[in-house]
Coordinates of C-alpha atoms and ligand atoms in Angstrom, one line a residue:
M1 CA -9.5 12.4 14.4
A2 CA -8.6 10.1 11.5
Q3 CA -5.2 8.6 11.1
V4 CA -3.6 9.4 7.8
V5 CA -1.6 6.5 6.4
V6 CA 0.6 6.8 3.3
V7 CA 1.5 3.8 1.2
T8 CA 4.7 4.7 -0.4
S9 CA 8.0 3.3 -1.8
G10 CA 9.9 5.6 -4.1
K11 CA 10.0 2.9 -6.8
G12 CA 7.2 2.2 -9.2
G13 CA 5.6 -1.2 -9.7
V14 CA 6.4 -2.7 -6.3
G15 CA 2.9 -3.2 -5.1
K16 CA 1.7 0.1 -3.6
T17 CA -1.7 0.2 -5.2
T18 CA -2.2 -3.5 -4.6
S19 CA -1.3 -2.9 -1.0
S20 CA -3.4 0.2 -0.6
A21 CA -6.5 -1.6 -1.9
A22 CA -5.8 -4.6 0.3
F23 CA -5.2 -2.6 3.4
A24 CA -8.1 -0.2 3.0
T25 CA -10.4 -3.2 2.4
G26 CA -8.9 -5.1 5.4
L27 CA -9.3 -2.1 7.8
A28 CA -12.9 -1.5 6.6
Q29 CA -13.7 -5.2 7.1
R30 CA -12.6 -4.8 10.7
G31 CA -15.3 -2.1 11.0
K32 CA -12.9 0.9 10.7
K33 CA -14.4 3.7 8.6
T34 CA -11.8 3.9 5.8
V35 CA -11.2 6.0 2.7
V36 CA -8.5 5.3 0.2
I37 CA -7.2 8.2 -2.0
D38 CA -5.5 7.7 -5.3
F39 CA -2.7 10.3 -5.6
D40 CA -1.5 8.8 -8.8
V41 CA -3.0 11.5 -11.1
G42 CA -2.5 10.6 -14.7
L43 CA -2.3 6.8 -14.1
R44 CA -5.4 6.1 -12.1
N45 CA -5.1 2.5 -11.1
L46 CA -6.7 2.2 -7.8
D47 CA -10.3 2.4 -9.0
L48 CA -9.5 -0.6 -11.4
I49 CA -8.1 -2.7 -8.6
M50 CA -11.0 -1.8 -6.4
G51 CA -13.4 -2.6 -9.2
V52 CA -15.2 0.8 -9.2
E53 CA -13.8 2.3 -12.4
R54 CA -17.2 2.5 -14.1
R55 CA -18.6 4.4 -11.1
V56 CA -16.0 7.2 -11.3
V57 CA -17.8 10.5 -12.1
F58 CA -15.7 13.1 -10.3
D59 CA -12.1 12.8 -8.9
I60 CA -9.7 14.4 -6.5
V61 CA -8.8 17.1 -9.1
N62 CA -12.4 18.1 -9.6
V63 CA -12.8 18.5 -5.9
I64 CA -9.6 20.6 -5.5
S65 CA -10.6 22.8 -8.4
G66 CA -14.0 23.3 -7.0
E67 CA -15.9 21.6 -9.8
A68 CA -17.4 19.0 -7.5
R69 CA -18.0 18.6 -3.8
L70 CA -16.1 15.9 -1.9
N71 CA -19.3 13.9 -1.4
Q72 CA -19.9 13.8 -5.2
A73 CA -16.5 12.3 -5.8
L74 CA -16.4 9.7 -3.0
I75 CA -17.4 6.2 -4.1
R76 CA -18.9 4.0 -1.5
D77 CA -17.8 0.4 -1.9
K78 CA -20.7 -2.0 -2.5
R79 CA -19.0 -5.0 -0.7
V80 CA -17.7 -3.4 2.5
E81 CA -20.0 -0.7 3.9
T82 CA -17.3 1.2 5.8
L83 CA -15.1 1.6 2.7
S84 CA -14.9 4.6 0.3
I85 CA -12.6 5.5 -2.6
L86 CA -11.5 8.9 -3.8
P87 CA -10.3 8.3 -7.3
A88 CA -7.6 10.2 -9.2
S89 CA -8.2 11.7 -12.6
Q90 CA -6.7 10.1 -15.7
T91 CA -6.3 13.1 -17.9
R92 CA -5.3 16.1 -15.8
D93 CA -1.7 16.9 -15.2
K94 CA -0.1 16.4 -11.9
D95 CA 0.2 20.2 -11.1
A96 CA -3.6 20.2 -10.4
L97 CA -2.8 18.8 -6.9
T98 CA -2.0 21.5 -4.4
K99 CA -1.0 21.3 -0.8
E100 CA -3.9 23.5 0.3
G101 CA -6.4 21.5 -1.8
V102 CA -5.2 18.2 -0.3
Q103 CA -5.2 19.7 3.2
G104 CA -8.9 20.7 2.7
I105 CA -9.8 17.2 1.6
I106 CA -8.0 15.5 4.4
E107 CA -9.5 17.9 7.0
E108 CA -13.0 17.2 5.7
L109 CA -12.5 13.4 5.5
S110 CA -11.0 13.4 9.0
K111 CA -14.5 14.3 10.4
D112 CA -16.0 11.1 9.0
F113 CA -13.3 8.4 8.8
D114 CA -11.0 6.5 11.1
Y115 CA -8.4 5.9 8.5
I116 CA -7.4 7.9 5.4
L117 CA -5.1 5.8 3.2
C118 CA -3.0 7.6 0.6
D119 CA -1.9 5.5 -2.4
S120 CA 1.3 7.3 -3.5
P121 CA 2.6 7.6 -7.1
A122 CA 6.2 6.5 -7.7
G123 CA 9.2 8.8 -7.4
I124 CA 9.9 11.7 -5.0
E125 CA 8.2 14.4 -7.0
K126 CA 5.3 16.5 -6.2
G127 CA 2.6 13.9 -6.2
A128 CA 4.5 11.5 -4.0
L129 CA 5.5 14.4 -1.7
L130 CA 1.8 15.5 -1.3
A131 CA 0.7 11.9 -0.7
L132 CA 3.1 11.6 2.3
Y133 CA 3.0 15.2 3.6
F134 CA 0.0 14.8 5.9
A135 CA 0.9 11.3 7.0
D136 CA 0.8 10.1 10.6
Q137 CA 1.9 6.6 9.6
A138 CA 3.7 5.2 6.5
I139 CA 3.6 1.8 5.0
V140 CA 6.8 1.5 3.0
V141 CA 6.4 -1.1 0.3
T142 CA 9.6 -2.8 -0.7
N143 CA 10.5 -5.7 -3.0
P144 CA 13.4 -8.0 -2.2
E145 CA 15.8 -6.3 -4.6
V146 CA 18.5 -3.8 -4.2
S147 CA 17.0 -1.0 -6.3
S148 CA 13.7 -1.2 -4.4
V149 CA 15.4 -1.2 -1.0
R150 CA 17.5 1.8 -2.0
D151 CA 14.5 3.8 -3.1
S152 CA 12.7 2.8 0.2
D153 CA 15.6 4.1 2.1
R154 CA 15.5 7.3 0.3
I155 CA 11.7 7.7 0.9
L156 CA 12.4 7.1 4.7
G157 CA 14.7 10.1 4.6
V158 CA 12.0 12.2 2.8
L159 CA 9.4 11.1 5.5
Q160 CA 11.8 12.3 8.2
S161 CA 12.5 15.6 6.6
R162 CA 9.7 16.7 4.4
S163 CA 6.5 15.5 6.1
K164 CA 4.3 18.0 8.0
R165 CA 5.2 16.2 11.2
A166 CA 8.9 16.7 10.5
E167 CA 8.4 20.3 9.5
E168 CA 6.5 21.0 12.8
K169 CA 9.0 19.0 14.8
R170 CA 6.3 16.8 16.1
E171 CA 6.5 13.1 16.9
P172 CA 7.8 11.5 13.6
V173 CA 5.7 9.6 11.1
K174 CA 5.4 6.0 12.3
E175 CA 7.0 3.8 9.8
H176 CA 6.1 0.2 8.8
L177 CA 8.0 -2.1 6.4
L178 CA 5.8 -4.2 4.0
V179 CA 7.9 -6.5 1.9
T180 CA 5.9 -7.6 -1.2
R181 CA 6.4 -10.0 -4.1
F182 CA 8.5 -12.2 -1.8
D183 CA 9.6 -15.5 -3.3
P184 CA 11.3 -17.7 -0.7
V185 CA 12.6 -20.1 -3.4
R186 CA 14.4 -17.3 -5.3
V187 CA 15.7 -15.9 -2.1
E188 CA 17.2 -19.3 -1.2
R189 CA 18.8 -19.4 -4.7
G190 CA 20.4 -16.0 -4.0
E191 CA 18.4 -14.3 -6.7
M192 CA 16.6 -12.0 -4.3
L193 CA 17.5 -10.2 -1.1
K194 CA 17.0 -12.0 2.2
L195 CA 14.4 -10.7 4.6
E196 CA 17.1 -10.2 7.3
D197 CA 19.2 -8.0 4.8
I198 CA 16.2 -5.8 4.0
R199 CA 15.4 -5.4 7.6
E200 CA 18.9 -4.6 8.5
I201 CA 19.3 -1.9 5.8
L202 CA 16.0 -0.2 6.4
S203 CA 15.7 -0.9 10.2
I204 CA 12.0 -0.1 10.6
P205 CA 9.5 -2.5 12.1
L206 CA 8.3 -5.3 9.8
L207 CA 4.5 -5.2 9.3
G208 CA 4.3 -8.0 6.8
V209 CA 5.7 -10.1 4.0
I210 CA 3.4 -10.6 1.0
P211 CA 4.4 -13.6 -1.1
E212 CA 4.6 -13.4 -4.9
S213 CA 1.3 -14.9 -5.9
E214 CA -0.7 -15.3 -9.2
S215 CA -3.9 -14.5 -7.3
V216 CA -2.8 -10.8 -7.2
L217 CA -3.1 -10.4 -10.9
K218 CA -6.3 -12.5 -11.0
A219 CA -7.8 -10.3 -8.3
S220 CA -6.8 -7.1 -10.0
N221 CA -8.3 -8.3 -13.3
T222 CA -11.7 -8.9 -11.6
G223 CA -11.6 -5.7 -9.5
T224 CA -11.5 -7.6 -6.2
P225 CA -8.8 -6.6 -3.7
V226 CA -6.8 -9.7 -3.1
I227 CA -7.4 -9.6 0.6
M228 CA -10.9 -10.7 -0.2
D229 CA -9.5 -14.0 -1.6
G230 CA -9.1 -15.8 1.7
E231 CA -7.7 -18.9 -0.2
S232 CA -4.7 -17.1 -1.6
T233 CA -1.4 -16.8 0.3
A234 CA -1.2 -13.1 -0.6
G235 CA -4.7 -12.5 0.7
Q236 CA -3.9 -14.3 4.0
A237 CA -0.6 -12.4 4.3
Y238 CA -2.4 -9.0 3.8
A239 CA -5.0 -10.0 6.4
D240 CA -2.2 -10.8 8.9
A241 CA -0.5 -7.5 8.2
V242 CA -3.8 -5.6 8.8
S243 CA -4.1 -7.5 12.2
R244 CA -0.6 -6.5 13.1
F245 CA -1.3 -2.9 12.1
L246 CA -4.2 -2.9 14.5
G247 CA -1.9 -4.2 17.3
E248 CA -2.4 -8.0 17.2
E249 CA 0.5 -10.4 17.3
K250 CA 0.7 -12.7 14.3
P251 CA 3.6 -14.9 13.3
H252 CA 5.0 -14.2 9.8
R253 CA 4.0 -16.9 7.3
F254 CA 5.0 -17.8 3.7
I255 CA 8.6 -16.7 4.3
E256 CA 10.3 -20.1 4.1
A257 CA 10.7 -22.2 0.9
E258 CA 8.7 -25.3 1.2
K259 CA 10.9 -28.2 2.3
K260 CA 11.3 -30.7 -0.4
G261 CA 10.5 -34.4 0.3
I262 CA 13.4 -36.7 1.2
F263 CA 13.6 -38.2 -2.3
K264 CA 13.7 -34.9 -4.1
R265 CA 16.3 -33.7 -1.7
L266 CA 18.5 -36.8 -2.2
F267 CA 18.0 -37.2 -5.9
G268 CA 16.4 -33.9 -7.1
G269 CA 18.3 -32.3 -9.9
R270 CA 20.8 -35.1 -10.3
A271 CA 18.3 -37.5 -11.9
A272 CA 18.9 -38.0 -15.7
Ligands
ADP1 N1 2.4 -10.2 -4.2 C1 2.3 -10.0 -5.6 N2 2.4 -11.1 -6.3 C2 2.4 -11.0 -7.7 N3 2.3 -9.9 -8.4 C3 2.2 -8.7 -7.6 C4 2.2 -8.7 -6.2 N4 2.0 -7.5 -5.8 C5 1.9 -6.7 -6.9 N5 2.0 -7.4 -8.0 C6 1.9 -7.0 -9.4 O1 2.9 -6.0 -9.6 C7 2.5 -5.0 -10.5 C8 2.6 -3.6 -9.8 O2 1.7 -3.6 -8.7 P1 1.1 -2.2 -8.2 O3 0.3 -2.4 -7.0 O4 0.4 -1.5 -9.3 O5 2.4 -1.4 -7.9 P2 2.7 0.2 -7.7 O6 1.4 0.8 -7.3 O7 3.8 0.3 -6.7 O8 3.1 0.7 -9.0 C9 1.0 -5.3 -10.8 O9 1.0 -6.0 -12.1 C10 0.6 -6.3 -9.7 O10 -0.4 -7.2 -10.2
MG2 MG1 0.3 2.5 -8.0

């Protein structure tokens, strides 16, 4: 049986799709058969970040409406053998997704895959609710700012009340906190929330902290999930987070501002 993992947040633009692509790739690199589904019908970003946009023929809506079989819509990644992508459509409206349709897709994928990652759209409307409904685990993506933390808190409430597990009164969805776009220098200056504050408000286990990094944009421009960039801090932080997800212990990195040299500390800022 596959584990269904939703990557969610409530708020838009916090790094869900970036994280979905990185996590799916990371799990697949560890030999787990992984499929990542783009639930963001209308926006369709995941295929771009995964670098497969030119190979999209059919999408999740075509499968649900019976115009294509699941096998026709799945795209096998060319870099990582155990990785597949189910794209969203760009044109169709969001109502094309139905609970029964999604259930059928997840049941069929469960036969072949170890992990089914669901890249959620923003908000707590239909698309986001469907993305989280079948989840066994949730990666809650949060930026170190008040509005993002508040929306994540709200989505935690939704996971606990409106997921299938909650409806059936089964063991709750296992929640993981992934803090992204973390900039220790700005945190130190008081411009961003501290890690401790985020953890205290949301009080779910911390899976990882992904630093703000230019390599994320570069990676998405070239259609290469940033986890494949082993040189970048963001790539390394995602790889650590995948390890933790699979049960390994890893210390958190990139969470402290680099200590300035003694001269900068003594004279920095005060020089003419
Ligand atoms: N760690 C990061 N460092 C810098 N930019 C990031 C980082 N994570 C995400 N971004 C940028 O933030 C924007 C939103 O990311 P995206 O993954 O599309 O968010 P969402 O799916 O939540 O809307 C993109 O431009 C992306 O390149
Ligand atoms: Mg997205």
